[in-house]
Amino acid sequence: MASIGIVALVSFGAASALGHAVLQEAHGLGINPAIAGELSQALEIYRAHLVALRACAEDKAGRIASSRDLVEVIQQGDEAKVREFLKNQLAQEGEDLRTPIRLIYLAIERQNQAWVQVGREPREVEEKSISLTYPIPVGEEIQLRTILTIPTSVFERYSHAGKFVDTYESLRTRIGAIAFFYLVVYIGVLLTAVIVGITVALGMGRRLTKKVARLVDGARKVGAGNLGVKLPVEGNDEIDLLTQTFNTMVQDLRSSRERIEYLQRLAAWQDMARRLAHEIKNPLTPIQLAVQDLASRYGGDDLSFAKRLREVSQIVEEEIRTLKRLVEEFSQFARLPAPILEEQDINECIREWAMSYDPRGMLPEEGASVPQSALPTLVLELSEGAIVLPIDWSLLRKAIDNLVRNAVQAIAEANIQPGVIKVITKKEEEHLRIEIHDNGPGVAPDQREKIFDPDFTTKSHGSGLGLAIVKKIVFEHGGSIECERSPLGGACFSMLLPLQGENRHPLSHNP
Amino acid sequence: MNGQRRFHRLFLLGVGSLLCVSPWAFAQGAPSPIGMTFRGGARLVDFDGRHFIRDENSRRKLLSGLEQTIAVRAYAYALPGEQLVGAGLRSCRVTFDLWEERFQVRLSEMEQIRNLVAASVEEVALHCLLFRSWPLGRPADWVRVSGMRAQITMVLELNPMSRERIERIQRWLTQPRGQQVDEQAFFGSFVSTLLTPRLGGAERSMTYRSQEFQVP
């Protein structure tokens, strides 16, 4: 803060000094005593010119008055000849274009009374006039009256030039004060700029400091194990970019941890499933055989007992079948292999899979009686062209199959007609999205996370392993899966798989 | 004997004048009389400032054919504290007509304007710088300071800084390339607002101050 102040102060001082120097030089270029002197001299010359014009006017009039011809015509006493002479004089002077002076009136006066007169009156606004009188040397009291004019503009121009020089001189003599005002304004503008600059710098600095502090705090929380941190991104500067990267990193860490936890949990379940399958599967067949043997060996006459024995035998066999199915599912779950990825066109794979779509076969045994019309229709909405990506289709097919199976069962159980299941593929920037929609009863929002747990099921005869297997397969493909509400009204399972191997999640192959 | 009587008469007349038209004042530099009479409640000033334009430079300026301004400001102060009692201004705009070779004088004082013609600088001085029984301040204002000491100041100025000249300078600063060019200078526009008639004063000025006198 102090350093900003010092830098600003030094810059301000330097800028002021420089500004002052520049100002002095700039003023000196245009306003200086040399120019003032030349201007005053030019004005003097202008004045001398006007004085000379006046003298010229007097000379014109004097020459006519002292003309020998004029004296002669007056002495002859012929008024017409005098008039003719005066007219000629006016005409001759009118043609003289060397000066702006015009002779506009001539009169011969006797005892101050006009005897002969020619010419016109002066124009008030356009012309300035003078009346000059000269005695004519003819012996008696006769005089020549002349009126000469000059355009008013000649004097107006002089007056304008005088004002210009006066203004210039006023500026020159007061240049110190005026330069001071310039400096004051310059410093004012400079100060404003500095204040605005400092305010902006402080504001930006504070914003940056705030963002950095937030990042540090976030990093500390992550370091303490809190991976739920998500920092707000307010702009698009470098710090925001860093924050965004931090958020992505934390999200990756979180998802990695979730994956690790999930896969670890699943591995434990797989281990338990393997043991359970082994422990249950082995005694099942002897039990079944023993019950069948017991039922067949009874030869007594007690009909009610025989009936009871058959019933019990049937119940036991049925439960053994259920157990066998469960054992089979557990075994499948336990034996789920690691994926072997191959570049394949997913759209083509799904089309082939859809050819063998058999909704009835997906129903449990007791649902075999469901009418054909109640079975849901499968609709494919696959993106145009091939989408080639590294997958293990045998596993991914199982995942899609499980999801569609669940949808078929949910629709049939809820007796929704017509049932619709839609499989959609969308190619996104770096991922492939596969969505499986249905118009079944859907999944309650609070169950959308739990349904992927191996010990969770909403079905009466389900093992809860189906969606766990799906999630594991998707995870092992480096993808993710989530359950949402479908626009069709039921559930939507959305799988996101990386299009390229490098986009796969680093922990995708971990158990 | 007759000569001695005439001398005595002149001496007594002089002393009488001094007692009647009091006080006599002295200017800064050369002494110049400022007379004040109290006649029937009216305060009348007598002052002769004609010498102000007798110098060569002033004559040259007045004969230049360009408009020149002669301004005389008068202030009456009550002492102590220089409390203003009255003020007066006479302003003459003098232009020598180079064509007609005569002075045109536009004289403004006491809210009156008179257009006069003068044949010479001396006549201009007579019109503009000679004050005879010139009323200064309202009688009511003088009554207010009755019994107090007072002083009169006369300020003579040739071409004082005027509003019109300030406006010309402002235009120059705002549009340094001339009014034909429709472009305003950024800094000049600000600077022009800071200019006032107090900037710089007159081309030439003289100040006269009377001696202190008692207001009756």
XYZ file of C-alpha atoms in Angstrom:
727
model
C 0.000 0.000 0.000
C 2.777 2.369 1.010
C 4.809 1.387 -2.035
C 1.838 2.109 -4.299
C 1.549 5.535 -2.657
C 5.269 6.283 -3.111
C 5.244 5.124 -6.741
C 2.116 7.197 -7.420
C 3.622 10.247 -5.706
C 6.926 10.011 -7.577
C 5.130 9.464 -10.903
C 2.821 12.348 -10.139
C 5.730 14.668 -9.254
C 7.666 13.695 -12.362
C 4.584 14.094 -14.567
C 3.880 17.531 -13.057
C 7.443 18.734 -13.601
C 7.475 17.402 -17.139
C 4.053 18.867 -17.799
C 5.227 22.253 -16.576
C 8.325 22.136 -18.789
C 6.306 21.044 -21.827
C 3.806 23.800 -21.137
C 6.512 26.452 -20.955
C 8.044 25.321 -24.211
C 4.705 25.032 -25.968
C 3.698 28.525 -24.855
C 7.051 29.888 -25.885
C 6.494 28.596 -29.413
C 3.351 30.593 -29.988
C 3.406 33.466 -27.536
C 6.654 35.350 -27.253
C 7.914 38.949 -27.393
C 9.297 38.528 -30.933
C 5.893 37.752 -32.404
C 4.292 40.452 -30.258
C 6.826 42.970 -31.591
C 6.211 41.968 -35.202
C 2.457 42.159 -34.719
C 2.701 45.641 -33.152
C 4.891 46.748 -35.999
C 2.442 45.385 -38.542
C -0.301 47.304 -36.792
C 1.800 50.470 -36.940
C 2.244 49.945 -40.656
C -1.494 49.467 -41.041
C -2.040 52.717 -39.177
C 0.523 54.513 -41.323
C -1.282 53.200 -44.381
C -4.586 54.646 -43.167
C -2.937 57.984 -42.396
C -1.412 57.942 -45.862
C -4.835 57.268 -47.366
C -6.169 60.342 -45.589
C -3.245 62.389 -46.956
C -3.906 60.958 -50.373
C -7.537 62.107 -50.125
C -6.397 65.607 -49.237
C -3.963 65.525 -52.122
C -6.677 64.498 -54.574
C -8.953 67.316 -53.482
C -6.077 69.839 -53.363
C -4.974 68.981 -56.886
C -8.427 69.647 -58.297
C -8.746 72.913 -56.388
C -5.392 74.162 -57.661
C -5.969 73.010 -61.209
C -5.329 75.760 -63.770
C -8.174 74.393 -65.952
C -10.658 74.813 -63.100
C -9.541 78.411 -62.560
C -9.977 79.092 -66.272
C -13.510 77.642 -66.549
C -14.589 79.510 -63.416
C -13.177 82.720 -64.780
C -15.179 82.204 -67.979
C -18.267 82.150 -65.745
C -19.984 79.472 -67.843
C -21.846 77.252 -65.406
C -22.273 74.466 -67.962
C -18.541 74.335 -68.630
C -17.787 74.293 -64.900
C -20.266 71.439 -64.416
C -18.698 69.581 -67.353
C -15.260 70.070 -65.835
C -16.365 68.817 -62.413
C -18.074 65.793 -63.978
C -14.905 64.938 -65.864
C -12.929 65.205 -62.633
C -15.340 62.873 -60.857
C -15.146 60.381 -63.711
C -11.331 60.483 -63.806
C -11.024 59.995 -60.054
C -13.618 57.237 -60.138
C -11.407 55.279 -62.491
C -8.405 55.543 -60.168
C -8.240 52.087 -58.649
C -4.868 52.509 -56.951
C -6.487 53.475 -53.654
C -9.822 52.650 -52.024
C -10.556 56.406 -51.785
C -13.445 57.611 -53.918
C -14.220 61.229 -54.853
C -18.010 61.281 -54.854
C -18.956 64.958 -54.705
C -17.611 68.254 -56.080
C -19.125 71.673 -55.614
C -18.058 75.233 -56.382
C -19.280 77.486 -53.592
C -19.620 81.268 -53.686
C -20.010 82.880 -50.287
C -20.534 79.384 -48.865
C -23.449 78.752 -51.234
C -23.174 75.948 -53.774
C -23.010 77.418 -57.309
C -22.299 74.258 -59.278
C -22.395 70.769 -57.738
C -22.038 67.223 -59.083
C -21.893 63.785 -57.492
C -23.794 61.872 -54.855
C -24.306 61.606 -51.123
C -22.112 59.125 -49.187
C -23.570 55.744 -48.242
C -23.966 55.757 -44.469
C -23.015 52.229 -43.474
C -20.646 51.193 -46.236
C -18.569 54.328 -46.491
C -16.765 56.785 -44.268
C -16.648 60.243 -45.759
C -14.785 63.531 -45.303
C -15.661 66.893 -46.610
C -12.663 69.021 -47.616
C -12.833 72.622 -48.754
C -10.161 74.489 -50.669
C -10.142 78.095 -51.864
C -9.808 78.577 -55.627
C -7.376 81.326 -56.617
C -9.683 83.328 -58.863
C -9.706 86.596 -56.940
C -13.132 86.415 -55.446
C -14.363 84.227 -52.514
C -14.861 80.987 -54.338
C -14.044 77.593 -52.887
C -14.116 73.971 -53.938
C -15.967 71.542 -51.665
C -15.097 67.880 -52.072
C -16.498 64.772 -50.406
C -14.242 61.740 -50.411
C -15.141 58.313 -49.106
C -13.384 55.153 -48.097
C -15.012 51.752 -47.407
C -15.832 51.302 -43.718
C -14.411 47.781 -43.927
C -10.859 49.205 -44.205
C -11.201 50.673 -40.721
C -13.113 47.667 -39.408
C -10.250 45.428 -40.490
C -7.819 47.724 -38.711
C -9.967 47.677 -35.591
C -10.180 43.888 -35.785
C -6.423 43.627 -36.200
C -5.990 45.961 -33.244
C -8.189 43.779 -31.070
C -6.283 40.709 -32.188
C -2.947 42.297 -31.282
C -4.420 43.536 -28.015
C -5.610 40.026 -27.136
C -2.254 38.588 -28.094
C -0.460 41.185 -26.011
C -2.814 40.560 -23.080
C -2.067 36.851 -23.343
C 1.662 37.493 -23.572
C 1.805 39.802 -20.578
C -0.325 37.430 -18.509
C 1.184 34.198 -19.768
C 2.613 33.447 -16.334
C -0.828 33.429 -14.728
C -2.395 31.612 -17.663
C 0.366 28.985 -17.679
C -0.254 28.555 -13.966
C -3.946 27.906 -14.680
C -2.945 25.384 -17.341
C -0.725 23.699 -14.791
C -3.553 23.701 -12.239
C -5.916 22.094 -14.742
C -3.210 19.656 -15.843
C -2.474 18.704 -12.227
C -6.214 18.400 -11.608
C -6.598 16.029 -14.540
C -3.451 14.180 -13.515
C -4.658 13.876 -9.915
C -8.004 12.584 -11.088
C -6.254 10.037 -13.290
C -3.928 9.013 -10.439
C -6.818 8.716 -7.967
C -8.884 6.727 -10.438
C -5.830 4.588 -11.230
C -5.059 3.933 -7.566
C -8.713 3.206 -6.816
C -8.920 0.770 -9.712
C -5.564 -0.796 -8.767
C -6.624 -1.125 -5.126
C -10.001 -2.505 -6.138
C -8.392 -5.000 -8.484
C -5.715 -5.815 -5.937
C -8.311 -6.340 -3.255
C -10.304 -8.554 -5.597
C -7.203 -10.532 -6.476
C -6.157 -10.779 -2.828
C -9.644 -11.926 -1.927
C -9.576 -14.575 -4.633
C -6.092 -15.748 -3.653
C -7.123 -15.877 0.020
C -10.155 -17.933 -0.969
C -7.923 -20.279 -2.931
C -5.546 -20.641 0.005
C -8.470 -21.354 2.322
C -9.878 -23.885 -0.134
C -6.506 -25.607 -0.482
C -6.201 -25.745 3.312
C -9.642 -27.379 3.588
C -8.763 -29.894 0.889
C -5.513 -30.586 2.699
C -7.558 -31.276 5.835
C -9.553 -33.861 3.883
C -12.621 -31.861 2.959
C -13.212 -32.657 -0.680
C -16.602 -30.968 -0.757
C -14.962 -27.596 -1.389
C -16.167 -25.691 -4.422
C -14.881 -22.139 -4.872
C -16.951 -19.540 -6.756
C -15.600 -18.466 -10.162
C -16.555 -14.799 -10.721
C -14.617 -13.749 -13.805
C -12.192 -15.064 -16.377
C -8.813 -13.739 -15.298
C -5.812 -15.880 -14.417
C -6.898 -16.317 -10.798
C -10.355 -17.397 -11.945
C -8.731 -19.866 -14.292
C -6.657 -21.159 -11.389
C -9.805 -21.384 -9.234
C -11.568 -23.280 -11.996
C -8.619 -25.668 -12.254
C -8.620 -26.024 -8.478
C -12.338 -26.872 -8.529
C -11.800 -29.423 -11.302
C -8.893 -30.898 -9.371
C -10.954 -31.148 -6.185
C -13.856 -32.619 -8.130
C -11.509 -35.196 -9.671
C -10.123 -35.962 -6.240
C -13.634 -36.297 -4.859
C -14.801 -38.505 -7.659
C -11.597 -40.555 -7.397
C -12.184 -41.004 -3.716
C -15.790 -41.933 -4.334
C -14.689 -44.393 -6.986
C -12.075 -45.882 -4.691
C -14.570 -46.143 -1.869
C -17.245 -47.535 -4.107
C -14.949 -50.024 -5.771
C -13.542 -51.071 -2.418
C -17.063 -51.582 -1.116
C -17.952 -53.473 -4.240
C -14.836 -55.612 -3.931
C -15.871 -56.519 -0.408
C -19.329 -57.373 -1.668
C -17.877 -59.401 -4.481
C -15.791 -61.347 -1.986
C -18.785 -61.914 0.225
C -20.898 -62.863 -2.783
C -18.282 -65.381 -3.858
C -18.209 -66.989 -0.402
C -21.954 -66.886 -0.065
C -22.423 -68.435 -3.462
C -19.959 -71.124 -2.612
C -21.418 -71.803 0.839
C -25.024 -71.788 -0.314
C -24.621 -73.460 -3.676
C -22.980 -76.631 -2.310
C -25.705 -77.733 0.102
C -28.579 -76.752 -2.173
C -28.449 -79.762 -4.485
C -28.263 -82.346 -1.629
C -31.164 -80.571 0.094
C -33.189 -80.633 -3.122
C -32.382 -84.267 -3.733
C -33.123 -85.202 -0.116
C -36.494 -83.469 -0.212
C -37.364 -85.087 -3.534
C -36.270 -88.465 -2.167
C -38.326 -88.026 0.982
C -41.397 -87.103 -1.003
C -41.044 -90.039 -3.351
C -40.320 -92.649 -0.668
C -43.459 -92.094 1.381
C -45.841 -95.021 0.775
C -48.223 -94.605 3.673
C -52.028 -94.289 3.579
C -52.262 -90.964 5.316
C -53.499 -88.921 2.422
C -53.369 -85.626 4.268
C -49.777 -86.244 5.252
C -48.902 -87.197 1.677
C -50.522 -84.003 0.453
C -48.711 -81.962 3.054
C -45.432 -83.672 2.095
C -45.919 -82.760 -1.587
C -46.719 -79.194 -0.709
C -43.665 -78.851 1.498
C -41.542 -80.521 -1.163
C -42.783 -78.017 -3.763
C -42.139 -75.055 -1.446
C -38.648 -76.252 -0.666
C -37.887 -76.834 -4.339
C -39.198 -73.430 -5.261
C -37.114 -71.714 -2.594
C -34.117 -73.766 -3.648
C -34.632 -72.500 -7.239
C -34.787 -68.935 -5.923
C -31.682 -69.517 -3.913
C -29.977 -71.018 -6.948
C -30.908 -67.947 -8.978
C -29.552 -65.724 -6.273
C -26.432 -67.843 -6.044
C -26.100 -67.563 -9.799
C -26.386 -63.754 -9.605
C -23.917 -63.679 -6.731
C -21.532 -65.810 -8.744
C -21.890 -63.558 -11.757
C -21.304 -60.525 -9.585
C -18.302 -62.157 -7.940
C -16.834 -63.255 -11.258
C -17.319 -59.937 -13.008
C -14.147 -59.694 -15.113
C -11.955 -56.666 -15.744
C -12.853 -55.078 -19.098
C -10.780 -55.692 -22.188
C -11.247 -52.557 -24.253
C -11.551 -52.549 -28.019
C -12.416 -49.750 -30.392
C -16.027 -50.341 -31.373
C -18.935 -48.438 -32.848
C -21.339 -48.169 -29.954
C -24.308 -47.322 -32.173
C -23.773 -50.479 -34.174
C -23.416 -52.522 -30.969
C -26.662 -51.141 -29.568
C -28.503 -51.769 -32.843
C -27.374 -55.412 -32.774
C -28.340 -55.729 -29.112
C -31.765 -54.235 -29.834
C -32.398 -56.969 -32.429
C -32.433 -59.482 -29.608
C -34.585 -57.353 -27.303
C -37.018 -59.689 -25.571
C -39.031 -57.915 -22.875
C -40.892 -61.033 -21.852
C -37.645 -62.837 -21.213
C -36.617 -60.016 -18.955
C -39.596 -60.469 -16.662
C -39.412 -62.729 -13.646
C -41.117 -66.140 -13.892
C -44.377 -64.957 -12.312
C -44.599 -62.205 -14.940
C -44.688 -64.645 -17.829
C -48.438 -64.237 -18.032
C -48.234 -60.492 -18.870
C -50.023 -59.834 -22.188
C -47.907 -58.797 -25.179
C -49.607 -55.377 -25.351
C -48.424 -54.596 -21.805
C -44.793 -55.139 -22.730
C -42.829 -51.913 -23.316
C -41.597 -50.898 -26.739
C -37.913 -50.199 -27.251
C -37.080 -47.007 -29.127
C -33.565 -46.189 -30.301
C -32.462 -42.587 -30.773
C -28.874 -42.989 -31.816
C -26.753 -40.093 -32.947
C -25.896 -39.925 -36.618
C -22.859 -41.787 -37.869
C -20.586 -44.124 -36.010
C -19.300 -43.392 -32.525
C -16.143 -45.351 -32.100
C -14.672 -45.622 -28.633
C -12.733 -48.150 -26.561
C -15.228 -50.424 -24.800
C -15.695 -53.966 -23.632
C -19.003 -54.581 -25.333
C -19.683 -57.848 -23.537
C -19.636 -55.943 -20.232
C -21.279 -52.757 -21.500
C -24.018 -54.835 -23.113
C -24.617 -56.435 -19.705
C -24.907 -52.949 -18.172
C -27.392 -51.769 -20.804
C -29.221 -55.062 -20.562
C -29.536 -54.706 -16.777
C -30.863 -51.153 -17.069
C -33.393 -52.088 -19.757
C -34.387 -55.164 -17.757
C -35.081 -53.018 -14.709
C -37.125 -50.649 -16.844
C -39.176 -53.509 -18.350
C -39.868 -54.966 -14.918
C -40.784 -51.581 -13.424
C -43.200 -50.795 -16.281
C -44.773 -54.257 -16.134
C -45.075 -54.162 -12.363
C -46.748 -50.745 -12.508
C -48.886 -52.024 -15.387
C -48.183 -48.914 -17.483
C -49.488 -49.145 -21.048
C -48.111 -48.413 -23.521
C -44.706 -48.807 -21.954
C -41.797 -47.096 -23.670
C -38.072 -47.526 -23.194
C -35.826 -45.219 -25.093
C -32.093 -45.676 -25.631
C -30.324 -42.497 -26.701
C -26.706 -41.947 -27.662
C -25.170 -38.480 -27.883
C -21.660 -37.572 -28.854
C -20.384 -34.792 -26.653
C -17.071 -32.945 -26.759
C -14.942 -35.610 -25.117
C -17.568 -38.098 -24.018
C -20.291 -40.380 -25.208
C -23.569 -40.100 -23.381
C -25.889 -43.107 -23.307
C -29.303 -42.451 -21.810
C -31.909 -45.054 -21.027
C -35.318 -43.525 -20.433
C -38.549 -45.192 -19.462
C -42.056 -44.138 -18.629
C -42.235 -46.331 -15.555
C -42.845 -45.131 -11.984
C -39.328 -43.680 -11.793
C -36.934 -43.505 -8.837
C -37.629 -41.274 -5.843
C -35.072 -38.428 -5.588
C -33.774 -39.625 -2.216
C -33.076 -43.098 -3.648
C -31.193 -42.007 -6.759
C -27.786 -42.345 -5.111
C -28.531 -45.421 -3.034
C -29.861 -47.567 -5.865
C -26.311 -48.245 -6.999
C -25.405 -49.819 -3.652
C -25.217 -53.636 -3.746
C -27.468 -54.040 -0.689
C -30.250 -51.833 -1.982
C -33.231 -52.911 -4.049
C -36.797 -51.770 -4.540
C -37.887 -55.070 -6.109
C -39.617 -57.794 -4.102
C -37.384 -60.534 -5.541
C -34.336 -58.542 -6.428
C -30.831 -59.170 -5.163
C -29.839 -55.466 -5.442
C -26.777 -56.413 -7.452
C -27.973 -55.380 -10.932
C -27.283 -51.632 -10.700
C -24.125 -52.224 -8.661
C -22.821 -54.324 -11.542
C -23.824 -51.562 -14.001
C -21.995 -48.894 -12.027
C -18.892 -51.077 -11.699
C -18.835 -51.720 -15.448
C -19.248 -48.013 -16.179
C -16.561 -47.092 -13.660
C -14.209 -49.629 -15.168
C -14.767 -47.974 -18.543
C -13.603 -44.707 -16.969
C -17.085 -43.272 -16.998
C -19.796 -42.248 -14.636
C -23.483 -42.924 -14.222
C -26.338 -41.090 -12.608
C -30.029 -41.503 -12.219
C -32.393 -38.619 -13.047
C -35.990 -38.029 -13.840
C -36.826 -38.758 -17.458
C -38.941 -36.423 -19.556
C -40.961 -39.562 -20.366
C -42.083 -39.575 -16.744
C -40.022 -42.458 -15.431
C -36.339 -42.898 -14.727
C -33.390 -41.897 -16.824
C -30.024 -43.567 -16.403
C -27.334 -41.491 -17.987
C -23.906 -42.996 -18.620
C -20.955 -40.874 -19.599
C -18.063 -42.733 -21.262
C -14.808 -41.184 -22.451
C -14.373 -41.144 -26.217
C -10.576 -41.354 -25.973
C -8.410 -43.543 -23.811
C -6.632 -40.496 -22.306
C -9.924 -39.116 -21.009
C -10.548 -42.221 -18.986
C -10.544 -41.796 -15.291
C -7.139 -42.788 -13.862
C -8.728 -45.170 -11.376
C -11.040 -46.882 -13.836
C -9.148 -50.164 -13.756
C -8.828 -50.291 -10.019
C -10.931 -52.923 -8.321
C 2.142 99.398 -2.560
C -0.536 98.222 -4.925
C 1.606 95.189 -5.709
C 1.915 94.362 -2.004
C -1.884 94.568 -1.577
C -2.432 92.336 -4.581
C 0.031 89.827 -3.095
C -1.759 89.920 0.299
C -5.107 89.486 -1.425
C -3.858 86.501 -3.396
C -2.290 84.958 -0.273
C -5.532 85.325 1.713
C -7.508 83.920 -1.214
C -5.181 80.938 -1.321
C -5.458 80.240 2.411
C -9.229 80.723 2.226
C -9.423 78.204 -0.588
C -7.364 75.747 1.411
C -9.675 76.086 4.392
C -12.824 75.906 2.297
C -11.899 73.014 -0.033
C -10.317 70.677 2.406
C -8.582 68.386 2.425
C -5.940 68.586 -0.296
C -4.567 65.262 -1.182
C -1.324 63.941 -2.535
C -0.907 61.246 -5.096
C 1.585 58.423 -5.113
C 4.580 60.091 -6.674
C 3.625 63.514 -8.004
C 1.151 65.368 -5.815
C -2.315 65.716 -7.275
C -5.096 67.548 -5.542
C -8.318 65.793 -4.586
C -10.734 68.313 -3.335
C -13.967 67.646 -1.568
C -16.667 70.067 -0.675
C -19.711 69.389 1.423
C -22.433 71.385 -0.110
C -26.001 71.009 1.168
C -25.526 67.357 2.101
C -23.990 66.501 -1.284
C -20.368 65.435 -1.330
C -18.610 66.830 -4.402
C -15.142 65.913 -5.573
C -12.742 68.083 -7.504
C -9.882 66.327 -9.180
C -7.615 67.044 -12.090
C -6.037 63.943 -13.591
C -5.319 65.334 -17.039
C -1.604 64.763 -16.702
C -2.334 61.012 -16.758
C -2.403 60.960 -20.557
C 0.101 63.678 -21.268
C 3.022 61.298 -21.619
C 4.248 60.286 -25.068
C 3.208 56.660 -24.803
C -0.376 57.496 -23.825
C -0.643 60.076 -26.602
C 0.639 57.538 -29.104
C -1.886 54.975 -27.964
C -4.731 57.449 -28.063
C -3.742 58.524 -31.583
C -3.414 54.949 -32.803
C -6.921 54.882 -34.198
C -7.827 51.915 -31.994
C -10.261 52.065 -29.134
C -8.624 52.923 -25.799
C -10.292 53.005 -22.414
C -9.612 55.525 -19.701
C -11.243 54.615 -16.419
C -11.311 56.575 -13.186
C -12.558 54.895 -10.046
C -13.138 56.840 -6.892
C -13.656 55.421 -3.422
C -14.458 57.166 -0.191
C -13.541 55.347 3.025
C -14.393 56.059 6.587
C -11.514 55.492 8.980
C -10.492 53.484 10.824
C -11.278 50.184 9.144
C -11.604 51.568 5.607
C -15.357 51.244 5.627
C -16.590 52.088 2.114
C -18.838 55.111 2.119
C -19.201 55.744 -1.574
C -17.771 54.768 -4.932
C -17.893 56.258 -8.383
C -16.712 55.329 -11.845
C -16.105 57.303 -14.985
C -15.184 55.351 -18.072
C -14.176 56.796 -21.435
C -13.866 54.786 -24.599
C -11.736 56.900 -26.847
C -11.220 56.230 -30.543
C -9.232 58.513 -32.792
C -10.894 58.522 -36.217
C -7.960 58.383 -38.625
C -10.197 59.406 -41.523
C -11.912 62.364 -39.917
C -8.925 63.153 -37.663
C -10.882 63.675 -34.503
C -11.507 61.774 -31.283
C -14.786 60.066 -30.585
C -15.355 59.750 -26.872
C -18.005 57.551 -25.309
C -18.215 58.645 -21.695
C -20.118 56.578 -19.123
C -20.700 57.691 -15.571
C -23.521 57.483 -13.087
C -25.492 55.208 -15.390
C -25.348 57.801 -18.163
C -23.633 57.537 -21.509
C -22.545 60.572 -23.523
C -21.006 60.566 -26.998
C -18.547 63.419 -27.375
C -16.144 64.607 -30.016
C -12.693 65.929 -29.189
C -10.176 67.556 -31.480
C -7.080 66.818 -29.413
C -5.660 64.686 -26.636
C -5.973 67.653 -24.309
C -9.669 67.878 -25.053
C -10.025 64.167 -24.375
C -8.264 64.675 -21.066
C -10.610 67.509 -20.283
C -13.645 65.302 -20.891
C -12.358 62.250 -19.145
C -9.958 63.274 -16.412
C -11.148 66.560 -15.099
C -13.664 66.352 -12.261
C -15.460 69.402 -11.075
C -18.030 69.051 -8.305
C -18.341 65.389 -9.050
C -20.799 63.752 -6.602
C -19.336 60.787 -4.719
C -21.582 58.616 -2.560
C -25.133 59.236 -1.451
C -25.784 61.885 1.200
C -27.396 59.228 3.411
C -24.163 57.217 3.421
C -22.172 60.249 4.483
C -24.615 60.962 7.302
C -23.962 57.457 8.568
C -20.239 58.279 9.058
C -20.755 61.799 10.259
C -18.032 62.911 12.672
C -15.648 60.182 11.536
C -12.396 60.627 9.670
C -12.489 59.772 5.976
C -10.256 59.488 2.955
C -10.737 59.454 -0.823
C -8.857 57.304 -3.290
C -8.853 57.951 -7.030
C -7.571 55.215 -9.347
C -6.752 56.215 -12.921
C -6.378 53.402 -15.428
C -5.540 53.198 -19.093
C -7.053 50.140 -20.757
C -8.070 48.219 -17.637
C -8.808 44.530 -18.039
C -12.376 44.428 -19.258
C -14.995 41.760 -19.539
C -14.771 42.058 -23.312
C -11.018 41.514 -23.333
C -11.386 38.561 -20.965
C -13.946 37.104 -23.342
C -11.548 37.555 -26.246
C -8.798 35.767 -24.290
C -11.264 33.039 -23.318
C -12.246 32.569 -26.969
C -8.562 32.387 -27.877
C -7.911 29.739 -25.246
C -11.013 27.758 -26.098
C -10.560 27.925 -29.854
C -6.857 28.620 -30.419
C -7.162 27.839 -34.129
C -9.748 30.544 -34.600
C -13.503 30.561 -34.519
C -13.702 29.258 -38.067
C -12.327 25.946 -36.873
C -15.014 24.138 -34.937
C -12.653 22.505 -32.496
C -12.413 23.154 -28.772
C -9.176 22.820 -26.853
C -9.526 20.405 -23.942
C -7.308 22.181 -21.407
C -8.069 25.658 -22.789
C -11.789 25.146 -22.138
C -11.055 24.535 -18.458
C -8.476 27.319 -18.191
C -10.816 29.872 -19.793
C -13.298 29.371 -16.953
C -10.622 30.387 -14.437
C -9.969 33.794 -16.027
C -11.464 36.857 -14.330
C -11.194 40.628 -14.946
C -8.895 40.768 -11.925
C -6.296 38.958 -13.971
C -3.527 41.350 -14.803
C -5.030 44.799 -14.162
C -4.604 47.774 -16.501
C -1.903 48.732 -19.004
C -1.117 51.751 -16.886
C -2.568 52.995 -13.648
C -2.064 55.708 -11.050
C -3.564 55.910 -7.603
C -4.169 59.108 -5.643
C -5.151 59.264 -2.042
C -6.437 62.319 -0.244
C -5.412 63.324 3.211
C -7.698 62.305 5.999
C -10.524 64.697 6.742
C -13.374 64.975 9.192
C -16.844 64.210 7.865
C -19.124 67.013 9.096
